[in-house]
Coordinates of C-alpha atoms in Angstrom, one line a residue:
Chain A
M1374 CA 127.1 146.9 135.7
I1375 CA 124.2 146.4 133.3
A1376 CA 122.2 149.0 135.2
I1377 CA 125.0 151.5 134.8
A1378 CA 125.3 150.7 131.0
G1379 CA 121.5 151.1 130.7
L1380 CA 121.5 154.4 132.6
F1381 CA 124.3 155.6 130.5
G1382 CA 122.5 154.8 127.3
A1383 CA 119.3 156.4 128.5
L1384 CA 121.1 159.5 129.6
L1385 CA 123.2 159.7 126.4
S1386 CA 120.1 159.5 124.1
F1387 CA 118.3 162.1 126.3
V1388 CA 121.4 164.5 126.3
L1389 CA 121.9 164.1 122.5
F1390 CA 118.3 165.2 121.8
A1391 CA 118.4 167.9 124.3
W1392 CA 121.5 169.2 122.6
L1393 CA 119.8 169.0 119.2
I1394 CA 116.7 171.0 120.4
R1395 CA 118.9 173.5 122.3
D1396 CA 121.1 174.2 119.2
L1397 CA 118.0 174.7 117.0
V1398 CA 116.5 177.1 119.4
R1399 CA 119.8 179.0 119.9
L1400 CA 120.4 179.3 116.2
G1401 CA 116.8 179.9 115.1
L1402 CA 115.2 182.1 117.8
P1403 CA 117.0 185.4 117.1
H1404 CA 115.4 185.8 113.7
L1405 CA 112.0 184.6 114.7
S1406 CA 109.4 187.3 114.7
W1407 CA 106.0 188.2 113.3
D1408 CA 107.7 189.9 110.4
F1409 CA 109.5 186.7 109.6
L1410 CA 106.3 184.7 109.5
S1411 CA 104.4 187.2 107.5
G1412 CA 107.1 188.6 105.1
E1413 CA 107.9 187.9 101.5
V1414 CA 111.0 185.9 100.7
T1415 CA 113.8 188.3 99.5
D1416 CA 117.4 187.9 98.4
A1417 CA 117.0 184.1 97.8
G1418 CA 115.9 183.7 101.4
R1419 CA 118.7 185.5 103.1
S1420 CA 116.3 188.1 104.3
G1421 CA 112.6 188.7 104.5
G1422 CA 110.2 186.1 105.7
I1423 CA 108.5 182.8 104.9
A1424 CA 104.8 183.8 104.3
P1425 CA 104.7 182.4 100.7
I1426 CA 106.5 179.2 101.8
L1427 CA 103.9 178.7 104.6
V1428 CA 101.0 179.2 102.1
S1429 CA 102.6 176.7 99.6
T1430 CA 103.1 174.2 102.4
L1431 CA 99.4 174.4 103.4
G1432 CA 98.4 174.1 99.7
I1433 CA 100.5 171.0 99.3
L1434 CA 99.1 169.6 102.5
A1435 CA 95.5 170.2 101.3
C1436 CA 96.1 168.5 98.0
C1437 CA 97.8 165.6 99.8
L1438 CA 94.9 165.0 102.2
G1439 CA 92.3 165.6 99.5
L1440 CA 93.6 162.5 97.7
A1441 CA 94.9 160.4 100.5
I1442 CA 91.9 160.5 102.8
P1443 CA 89.3 159.1 100.3
L1444 CA 91.8 156.5 98.9
G1445 CA 93.2 155.4 102.2
V1446 CA 89.9 155.3 104.2
G1447 CA 88.0 153.8 101.3
C1448 CA 90.6 151.1 100.9
A1449 CA 90.5 150.3 104.6
I1450 CA 86.7 150.1 104.7
W1451 CA 86.7 147.8 101.8
L1452 CA 89.3 145.5 103.4
S1453 CA 87.5 145.5 106.7
E1454 CA 83.8 145.4 105.8
F1455 CA 83.3 144.4 102.2
T1456 CA 85.7 141.4 101.6
R1457 CA 87.1 138.5 103.5
R1458 CA 90.4 139.5 105.1
S1459 CA 92.0 136.1 104.4
G1460 CA 90.8 136.2 100.7
T1461 CA 93.3 136.4 97.9
A1462 CA 92.3 139.9 96.8
A1463 CA 92.5 141.3 100.3
R1464 CA 95.9 139.7 100.8
I1465 CA 97.3 141.1 97.6
I1466 CA 96.1 144.6 98.3
T1467 CA 97.4 144.5 101.9
G1468 CA 100.7 143.3 100.6
G1469 CA 100.8 146.1 98.0
V1470 CA 100.1 148.7 100.6
D1471 CA 102.8 147.3 102.9
L1472 CA 105.3 147.3 100.1
L1473 CA 104.3 150.9 99.4
A1474 CA 105.3 151.8 102.9
S1475 CA 108.8 150.6 102.3
V1476 CA 109.4 152.8 99.2
P1477 CA 112.1 155.5 100.0
S1478 CA 110.8 159.1 99.7
I1479 CA 113.2 160.1 96.9
V1480 CA 111.7 157.3 94.8
F1481 CA 108.3 158.8 95.4
G1482 CA 109.9 162.1 94.1
L1483 CA 111.0 160.4 90.9
F1484 CA 107.6 158.7 90.5
G1485 CA 105.7 162.0 91.1
M1486 CA 107.9 163.8 88.6
V1487 CA 107.2 161.4 85.8
C1488 CA 103.6 160.6 86.6
F1489 CA 102.1 163.9 87.8
S1490 CA 104.4 166.5 86.5
Q1491 CA 105.0 165.1 83.0
T1492 CA 102.5 162.4 82.1
L1493 CA 99.5 164.1 83.6
G1494 CA 100.9 167.5 82.6
L1495 CA 100.6 169.2 86.0
G1496 CA 104.2 170.5 85.8
F1497 CA 106.1 171.6 88.8
S1498 CA 103.1 172.6 90.9
I1499 CA 101.6 172.5 94.4
L1500 CA 99.1 169.9 93.0
S1501 CA 101.9 167.6 91.8
G1502 CA 103.7 167.8 95.1
G1503 CA 100.5 167.2 97.1
L1504 CA 99.5 164.2 95.0
T1505 CA 103.0 162.7 95.4
L1506 CA 102.8 163.1 99.2
A1507 CA 99.4 161.5 99.1
C1508 CA 100.9 158.3 97.7
M1509 CA 103.5 158.4 100.4
I1510 CA 101.2 158.7 103.4
L1511 CA 98.6 156.3 101.9
P1512 CA 99.9 153.2 103.7
L1513 CA 99.8 155.0 107.1
L1514 CA 96.1 156.0 106.6
V1515 CA 95.1 152.5 105.4
R1516 CA 96.8 150.9 108.5
T1517 CA 95.4 153.3 111.1
T1518 CA 91.9 153.2 109.7
L1519 CA 92.0 149.4 109.4
T1520 CA 93.1 149.2 113.0
A1521 CA 90.4 151.5 114.1
L1522 CA 87.7 149.6 112.3
E1523 CA 88.9 146.2 113.6
S1524 CA 89.1 147.3 117.2
L1525 CA 85.3 148.1 117.2
P1526 CA 83.2 145.7 119.3
S1527 CA 82.5 142.7 117.2
D1528 CA 78.8 142.5 118.1
L1529 CA 78.1 145.8 116.3
R1530 CA 77.9 144.2 112.8
P1531 CA 75.6 141.3 113.5
A1532 CA 73.4 143.6 115.6
A1533 CA 73.0 146.0 112.7
A1534 CA 72.4 143.2 110.2
G1535 CA 69.7 141.8 112.6
L1536 CA 68.0 145.2 112.4
G1537 CA 67.9 144.9 108.6
L1538 CA 70.4 147.6 108.0
S1539 CA 72.4 147.4 104.7
K1540 CA 76.1 147.2 104.9
T1541 CA 76.4 150.7 103.5
T1542 CA 74.1 152.2 106.2
T1543 CA 75.9 150.2 108.9
T1544 CA 79.3 151.5 107.7
A1545 CA 78.2 155.1 107.2
R1546 CA 76.0 155.6 110.3
L1547 CA 77.5 153.2 112.8
L1548 CA 81.1 152.0 112.1
L1549 CA 82.7 155.1 110.7
P1550 CA 81.4 157.4 113.5
A1551 CA 82.6 154.9 116.1
A1552 CA 86.0 154.5 114.4
L1553 CA 86.4 158.3 113.8
P1554 CA 88.9 159.0 116.6
G1555 CA 91.3 156.4 115.2
I1556 CA 90.9 157.7 111.7
V1557 CA 91.5 161.3 112.9
I1558 CA 94.7 160.2 114.7
G1559 CA 95.9 158.5 111.5
I1560 CA 95.2 161.7 109.5
T1561 CA 97.1 163.7 112.1
L1562 CA 100.1 161.4 111.9
G1563 CA 99.8 161.7 108.1
I1564 CA 99.9 165.5 108.3
G1565 CA 103.1 165.2 110.4
R1566 CA 104.7 162.9 107.9
A1567 CA 103.7 165.1 105.0
L1568 CA 105.0 168.3 106.7
S1569 CA 108.4 166.8 107.3
E1570 CA 108.9 165.4 103.8
T1571 CA 111.5 167.0 101.6
A1572 CA 112.9 164.6 99.1
A1573 CA 109.6 163.7 97.4
L1574 CA 108.9 167.4 96.8
L1575 CA 112.2 168.4 95.2
F1576 CA 111.2 167.5 91.7
T1577 CA 107.4 167.8 92.0
S1578 CA 106.4 171.1 93.7
G1579 CA 109.3 173.1 92.6
Y1580 CA 111.4 175.9 94.1
S1581 CA 109.5 179.1 93.4
T1582 CA 109.4 181.5 96.4
R1583 CA 106.6 183.7 95.1
M1584 CA 103.2 183.7 96.7
P1585 CA 101.3 181.0 94.9
G1586 CA 98.1 182.2 93.1
S1587 CA 96.6 178.8 92.5
L1588 CA 97.3 175.1 93.0
S1589 CA 98.9 174.8 89.6
D1590 CA 101.6 177.3 90.5
S1591 CA 105.0 176.1 91.7
G1592 CA 105.5 176.5 95.4
R1593 CA 108.3 175.7 97.8
A1594 CA 107.5 173.7 100.9
L1595 CA 109.0 174.7 104.3
S1596 CA 111.2 171.7 104.4
V1597 CA 112.5 172.3 100.8
H1598 CA 113.2 175.9 101.9
I1599 CA 115.4 174.7 104.7
Y1600 CA 117.3 172.3 102.4
D1601 CA 117.8 175.0 99.7
L1602 CA 119.0 177.6 102.2
A1603 CA 121.4 175.2 103.8
L1604 CA 122.9 173.7 100.6
N1605 CA 122.6 176.3 97.8
V1606 CA 122.5 179.7 99.4
A1607 CA 125.7 181.1 100.9
N1608 CA 125.0 182.7 104.3
G1609 CA 121.6 181.2 104.4
G1610 CA 122.2 179.4 107.7
A1611 CA 120.5 181.9 110.0
M1612 CA 117.2 182.0 108.0
A1613 CA 117.4 178.2 107.6
S1614 CA 117.6 177.9 111.4
S1615 CA 114.5 180.0 112.0
S1616 CA 112.6 178.0 109.3
A1617 CA 113.7 174.8 110.9
L1618 CA 112.5 176.0 114.2
V1619 CA 109.1 176.9 112.7
L1620 CA 108.9 173.5 111.0
L1621 CA 109.9 171.7 114.2
A1622 CA 107.3 173.6 116.2
L1623 CA 104.6 172.7 113.7
I1624 CA 105.5 169.0 113.7
L1625 CA 105.6 168.9 117.5
V1626 CA 102.2 170.5 117.7
V1627 CA 100.7 168.1 115.2
N1628 CA 102.3 165.0 116.7
S1629 CA 101.5 166.0 120.2
A1630 CA 97.9 166.4 119.1
A1631 CA 98.0 162.8 117.8
V1632 CA 99.4 161.5 121.1
A1633 CA 96.9 163.5 123.2
L1634 CA 94.0 162.4 121.0
S1635 CA 94.9 158.7 121.3
E1636 CA 95.4 158.9 125.1
H1637 CA 92.1 160.8 125.5
W1638 CA 90.4 158.2 123.4
L1639 CA 91.9 155.2 125.2
R1640 CA 90.9 156.7 128.6
R1641 CA 87.3 157.3 127.5
R1642 CA 87.0 153.7 126.2
A1643 CA 88.6 152.3 129.3
S1644 CA 86.0 154.2 131.5
A1645 CA 83.0 153.4 129.3
P1646 CA 80.8 150.7 130.8
Chain B
M914 CA 56.2 143.3 99.6
A915 CA 57.6 146.6 100.6
S916 CA 60.2 144.9 102.8
S917 CA 61.5 142.7 100.0
R918 CA 61.8 145.7 97.7
N919 CA 63.7 147.4 100.5
T920 CA 66.1 144.4 100.8
S921 CA 66.8 144.2 97.1
L922 CA 67.3 148.0 97.1
S923 CA 69.8 147.8 100.0
R924 CA 71.5 144.9 98.3
S925 CA 72.1 146.9 95.1
V926 CA 73.2 149.9 97.1
D927 CA 75.7 147.6 98.9
R928 CA 76.9 146.3 95.6
V929 CA 77.6 149.9 94.3
T930 CA 79.3 150.9 97.6
G931 CA 81.4 147.7 97.5
G932 CA 82.4 148.4 93.9
V933 CA 83.4 152.0 94.5
L934 CA 85.4 151.0 97.7
G935 CA 86.9 148.1 95.9
L936 CA 88.1 150.4 93.2
L937 CA 89.7 152.7 95.8
A938 CA 91.4 149.6 97.4
L939 CA 92.6 148.5 94.0
V940 CA 94.2 151.9 93.3
S941 CA 95.8 151.9 96.8
G942 CA 97.1 148.3 96.5
G943 CA 98.3 148.9 92.9
M944 CA 100.1 152.1 93.6
V945 CA 103.3 150.3 94.2
L946 CA 103.0 148.7 90.7
L947 CA 102.3 152.1 89.2
I948 CA 105.5 153.4 90.8
L949 CA 107.5 150.5 89.5
W950 CA 106.1 151.0 86.0
H951 CA 107.0 154.7 86.0
L952 CA 110.5 153.9 87.3
F953 CA 111.0 151.3 84.6
A954 CA 109.7 153.7 81.9
G955 CA 112.2 156.3 83.1
A956 CA 115.0 153.8 83.3
W957 CA 114.2 152.1 80.0
P958 CA 116.5 154.2 77.7
A959 CA 119.5 153.1 79.8
I960 CA 118.4 149.5 79.9
E961 CA 117.7 149.5 76.2
A962 CA 121.1 151.0 75.4
G963 CA 122.8 148.2 77.4
R964 CA 124.1 150.6 80.0
L965 CA 123.1 148.4 82.9
G966 CA 126.3 146.4 82.7
A967 CA 128.5 149.5 82.9
F968 CA 126.4 150.5 85.9
F969 CA 128.0 147.8 88.0
T970 CA 131.4 147.5 86.2
D971 CA 132.5 151.1 85.6
A972 CA 134.8 152.3 88.4
K973 CA 133.7 155.9 88.5
W974 CA 130.5 158.0 88.3
Q975 CA 131.0 160.8 85.8
P976 CA 128.0 160.6 83.5
G977 CA 128.3 164.2 82.3
S978 CA 131.9 163.9 81.1
Q979 CA 132.4 164.4 77.4
R980 CA 135.8 162.7 77.1
D981 CA 135.4 159.7 79.3
P982 CA 131.8 159.2 80.5
Q983 CA 131.6 156.5 83.2
F984 CA 128.4 155.2 84.8
G985 CA 129.6 153.1 87.8
I986 CA 127.2 153.0 90.7
V987 CA 129.5 150.9 92.9
T988 CA 131.0 153.8 94.8
M989 CA 127.6 155.1 95.7
L990 CA 126.3 151.6 96.7
A991 CA 129.3 151.4 99.0
G992 CA 128.6 154.9 100.3
S993 CA 125.0 154.0 101.1
A994 CA 125.9 150.7 102.7
L995 CA 128.7 152.1 104.8
V996 CA 126.8 155.1 106.1
T997 CA 123.8 152.9 106.9
L998 CA 125.8 150.3 108.7
L999 CA 127.7 152.9 110.7
A1000 CA 124.4 154.5 111.8
V1001 CA 123.1 151.2 113.1
V1002 CA 126.4 150.3 114.8
L1003 CA 126.3 153.6 116.6
A1004 CA 122.5 153.6 117.4
L1005 CA 122.0 150.0 118.5
P1006 CA 124.1 150.0 121.7
V1007 CA 122.7 153.3 122.9
G1008 CA 119.1 152.4 121.9
L1009 CA 119.3 149.0 123.4
A1010 CA 120.8 150.2 126.7
S1011 CA 118.1 152.9 126.9
A1012 CA 115.4 150.3 126.3
I1013 CA 116.8 148.0 129.0
F1014 CA 117.1 150.8 131.5
H1015 CA 113.5 152.0 130.9
R1016 CA 112.1 148.4 130.9
F1017 CA 113.8 147.1 134.0
Y1018 CA 115.2 149.9 136.1
A1019 CA 113.3 153.2 135.5
P1020 CA 110.2 154.2 137.5
P1021 CA 107.0 153.9 135.5
L1022 CA 106.5 157.7 135.2
L1023 CA 110.0 158.2 133.7
E1024 CA 109.3 155.2 131.4
R1025 CA 106.1 156.8 130.1
W1026 CA 107.6 160.2 129.6
N1027 CA 110.6 158.8 127.8
R1028 CA 108.3 156.8 125.5
R1029 CA 106.3 159.9 124.7
I1030 CA 109.4 162.0 123.9
M1031 CA 110.8 159.2 121.7
E1032 CA 107.5 159.0 119.8
L1033 CA 107.8 162.8 119.2
L1034 CA 111.4 162.5 118.1
I1035 CA 110.6 159.9 115.5
G1036 CA 108.6 162.7 113.8
V1037 CA 111.4 165.2 113.6
P1038 CA 111.9 166.0 109.9
S1039 CA 115.1 164.5 108.4
V1040 CA 116.0 167.8 106.8
V1041 CA 116.1 169.3 110.3
F1042 CA 118.5 166.5 111.4
G1043 CA 120.6 167.1 108.3
F1044 CA 120.7 170.9 108.9
W1045 CA 121.7 170.4 112.5
G1046 CA 124.4 168.0 111.4
L1047 CA 125.7 170.7 109.0
M1048 CA 125.7 173.4 111.6
V1049 CA 126.9 171.4 114.6
V1050 CA 128.3 167.9 113.9
V1051 CA 130.4 168.9 110.9
P1052 CA 132.2 171.8 112.8
A1053 CA 132.7 169.5 115.7
I1054 CA 134.4 166.9 113.4
L1055 CA 136.6 169.7 112.0
R1056 CA 137.7 170.6 115.5
I1057 CA 138.6 166.9 116.3
A1058 CA 140.2 166.3 112.9
P1059 CA 141.6 169.5 111.4
G1060 CA 142.6 169.2 107.8
T1061 CA 139.7 166.9 106.8
P1062 CA 136.7 168.2 104.9
G1063 CA 134.4 167.7 107.9
Q1064 CA 131.5 166.6 105.7
S1065 CA 132.2 162.9 105.8
L1066 CA 131.1 159.3 106.3
L1067 CA 131.4 159.9 110.1
A1068 CA 129.1 163.0 110.0
G1069 CA 126.5 161.1 108.0
G1070 CA 126.7 158.1 110.3
I1071 CA 126.2 160.2 113.4
V1072 CA 123.3 162.1 112.0
L1073 CA 121.6 159.0 110.7
A1074 CA 122.3 157.2 114.0
L1075 CA 120.5 159.9 115.9
M1076 CA 117.6 159.8 113.5
I1077 CA 117.0 156.0 113.9
L1078 CA 117.8 156.0 117.6
P1079 CA 114.2 156.5 118.8
L1080 CA 113.0 153.8 116.4
I1081 CA 115.5 151.3 117.7
A1082 CA 114.9 152.2 121.3
L1083 CA 111.1 152.0 121.0
T1084 CA 111.0 148.7 119.1
S1085 CA 113.6 147.2 121.5
Q1086 CA 111.6 148.3 124.5
A1087 CA 108.4 146.9 123.0
A1088 CA 110.2 143.6 122.4
L1089 CA 111.5 143.5 126.0
Q1090 CA 108.0 144.3 127.3
A1091 CA 106.6 141.4 125.3
V1092 CA 108.8 138.8 127.0
P1093 CA 106.4 136.6 129.0
S1094 CA 106.6 137.5 132.7
F1095 CA 106.6 133.8 133.8
L1096 CA 110.1 133.5 132.2
L1097 CA 111.4 136.4 134.3
Q1098 CA 109.6 135.1 137.4
A1099 CA 111.1 131.6 136.8
A1100 CA 114.5 133.2 136.6
A1101 CA 114.0 135.1 139.8
G1102 CA 112.8 131.8 141.4
L1103 CA 116.0 130.1 140.4
G1104 CA 117.8 132.9 142.3
L1105 CA 119.3 134.6 139.2
G1106 CA 120.1 138.3 139.8
R1107 CA 118.5 141.0 137.7
A1108 CA 121.5 141.6 135.5
R1109 CA 121.9 137.8 134.8
T1110 CA 118.1 137.6 134.1
I1111 CA 118.3 140.4 131.6
L1112 CA 121.4 139.1 129.8
S1113 CA 120.5 135.4 129.7
I1114 CA 116.7 135.4 129.6
A1115 CA 115.1 138.7 128.5
L1116 CA 117.5 139.7 125.7
P1117 CA 117.6 136.2 124.0
A1118 CA 113.8 136.0 124.3
A1119 CA 113.4 139.5 122.8
R1120 CA 116.0 138.9 120.0
G1121 CA 113.4 138.7 117.2
G1122 CA 111.7 142.0 118.1
I1123 CA 115.0 143.8 118.5
T1124 CA 116.2 142.4 115.1
T1125 CA 113.0 143.7 113.5
G1126 CA 113.8 147.2 114.9
V1127 CA 117.3 147.1 113.5
F1128 CA 116.0 146.1 110.1
L1129 CA 113.4 148.9 110.2
G1130 CA 116.3 151.3 111.1
L1131 CA 118.4 149.9 108.3
A1132 CA 115.6 150.5 105.8
R1133 CA 114.9 154.0 107.1
A1134 CA 118.6 155.0 107.0
L1135 CA 119.1 153.5 103.5
G1136 CA 116.2 155.3 102.0
E1137 CA 117.1 158.6 103.7
T1138 CA 118.1 161.5 101.5
M1139 CA 118.0 164.8 103.3
A1140 CA 120.0 163.9 106.4
V1141 CA 122.9 162.6 104.3
V1142 CA 122.9 165.0 101.4
L1143 CA 123.8 167.9 103.7
V1144 CA 126.5 166.3 105.7
C1145 CA 128.3 163.5 103.7
G1146 CA 130.3 165.7 101.3
N1147 CA 128.9 164.2 98.2
I1148 CA 132.0 162.9 96.5
P1149 CA 131.4 159.5 94.9
Q1150 CA 134.4 157.5 96.1
I1151 CA 135.2 154.5 98.3
P1152 CA 136.3 156.1 101.6
D1153 CA 139.7 155.3 103.1
S1154 CA 138.7 156.5 106.6
L1155 CA 135.8 157.7 108.6
F1156 CA 136.7 161.3 107.8
D1157 CA 136.5 160.9 104.0
P1158 CA 133.5 162.3 102.1
I1159 CA 131.1 159.8 100.5
R1160 CA 128.0 160.0 98.3
P1161 CA 125.0 157.7 98.9
I1162 CA 122.6 156.8 96.1
T1163 CA 119.8 158.9 97.4
S1164 CA 122.0 162.0 97.5
T1165 CA 123.0 161.4 93.9
I1166 CA 119.4 161.3 92.7
A1167 CA 118.5 164.4 94.7
L1168 CA 121.6 166.4 93.5
E1169 CA 121.6 165.5 89.8
M1170 CA 118.0 165.0 88.8
G1171 CA 117.5 168.8 88.6
Y1172 CA 119.8 169.2 85.6
A1173 CA 120.2 165.6 84.2
T1174 CA 119.2 165.0 80.6
A1175 CA 118.7 161.9 78.4
S1176 CA 120.9 158.9 79.3
H1177 CA 122.1 160.5 82.5
K1178 CA 118.5 160.9 83.7
A1179 CA 117.7 157.3 82.7
L1180 CA 120.6 156.1 84.9
L1181 CA 119.3 158.1 87.8
F1182 CA 116.0 156.2 87.4
C1183 CA 118.0 152.9 87.4
A1184 CA 119.6 154.0 90.7
G1185 CA 116.1 154.6 92.0
L1186 CA 115.1 151.1 91.0
V1187 CA 118.1 149.6 92.7
L1188 CA 117.3 151.6 95.9
M1189 CA 113.6 150.6 95.9
L1190 CA 114.7 146.9 95.4
C1191 CA 117.0 147.1 98.4
T1192 CA 114.5 148.6 100.8
A1193 CA 111.7 146.3 99.6
L1194 CA 114.0 143.3 100.2
L1195 CA 114.7 144.5 103.8
V1196 CA 111.1 145.2 104.6
G1197 CA 110.0 142.0 102.8
W1198 CA 112.4 140.0 104.9
I1199 CA 111.0 141.5 108.1
S1200 CA 107.4 140.5 107.2
F1201 CA 108.5 137.1 106.0
R1202 CA 110.2 136.5 109.4
K1203 CA 107.3 137.8 111.3
N1204 CA 104.9 135.5 109.4
T1205 CA 107.0 132.4 110.0
A1206 CA 107.3 133.3 113.6
D1207 CA 103.5 133.8 113.9
S1208 CA 102.8 130.4 112.2
A1209 CA 105.4 128.8 114.5
I1210 CA 103.5 130.1 117.5
G1211 CA 100.2 129.1 116.0
G1212 CA 101.4 125.6 115.3
A1213 CA 102.8 125.0 118.8

């Protein structure tokens, strides 16, 4: 009885997702071509391609990582190597980062609009959007880096201290290279998260479909493009489907890379003497 | 002599490194305060004008109306709550059943592949779910219930349920896997069948972990914008049936922030504050429960 219910649940969830993927492929594949990937957006997105959108998306991603990696990795190194984990300061900061992880993405959008677009005067730009996303993926980077540093063999640190190495040298030359695989996986997951985000970008990076000339230009991310075509453009469904398929493919590649990396890393550690 | 100079040099290098990293940590940990501060600053005109009362007492949401402006958030709170609950009600049985199957019945290879696929599905962008809902789920509802708008509470619930299904399935499966094997062996030793063991031993023992998964799902669904804005119909009202359109808080912010001015804009920031408070409470409760559970184990 319970076996049948379980099998039914497993089959249902599998079938539902197979249905989802099949629909997206069926709707999106007909328009997918090299011209679509390399063309300008014309007629509000009903025709043409998505080249400027892809460039904007990459720009937003670059700004996002440029802020999030130093902040997140730096925060995690400090928590793990330069302070007591059970101390008050460390606990407050960990709590703050955990709370940050619970903030809904639309709230990040509101924050980014006021803080980056208005207060800092960056306007609706690729830079504003990227910085907003950086705040959003920050908790993910802190957590994964922290886990990577904490799972290093515990005798590394006293051994380095015994050799008279400073903490700075130990961290830069010994701990960070050893923890690099974990950090790279965290960054990969962060890229996936940033690529799939829409709500935080609506009021920060803007809607412009022109090819961006610099990071201070407005630029539309791929996810925002799908949203706009589906909601605001009559007969935009076909192009939205193709864009959704491209986004889905990008995300699957990025997240599969994270999974493959972590399995490769686990296997290597398991086989190490 | 040289060595002591070296030591003092490396100490001061360490102090600088620690200071810089500490600053980065401070910014990271303080980011949530910065967000709260900016939300408050945005919401302040409405709070100052004493609009916060009308926020919870006005029946309707028509902030742009010249003749009869009303600022009631209640219909949207109800919309958010209903669509979130519906999503969990739909996703929990399927996710839990799938977790039980893969933990107790499926061969290991199938279990591993299922987990891998679920992990990938967690990453599917919400806007893709919403788009699929608009193209497939809404027309399907129109076929089942002709005469309704199609974009409805039900459509939102289904799309959100699908979105949180992998999360609930994975956390439930992890919770079931964490049940100590001696419990299961003892049950087998007492001659209990597999079904009885699952129902009476494994599920109660995994209850905490499963609840955590449900709350994570609730928080994710409550904060979700893109999946609901495309399929819910976006009419701020208390629905009479599953087929009525609704409008969650997140959708309101996404739809109106683009053109809102002055007091209307401040009210949208208030709505953002309310939303942030709700998800923070949900997630805070999870970590509070986890901490008390940990200390209970530690004390035993």
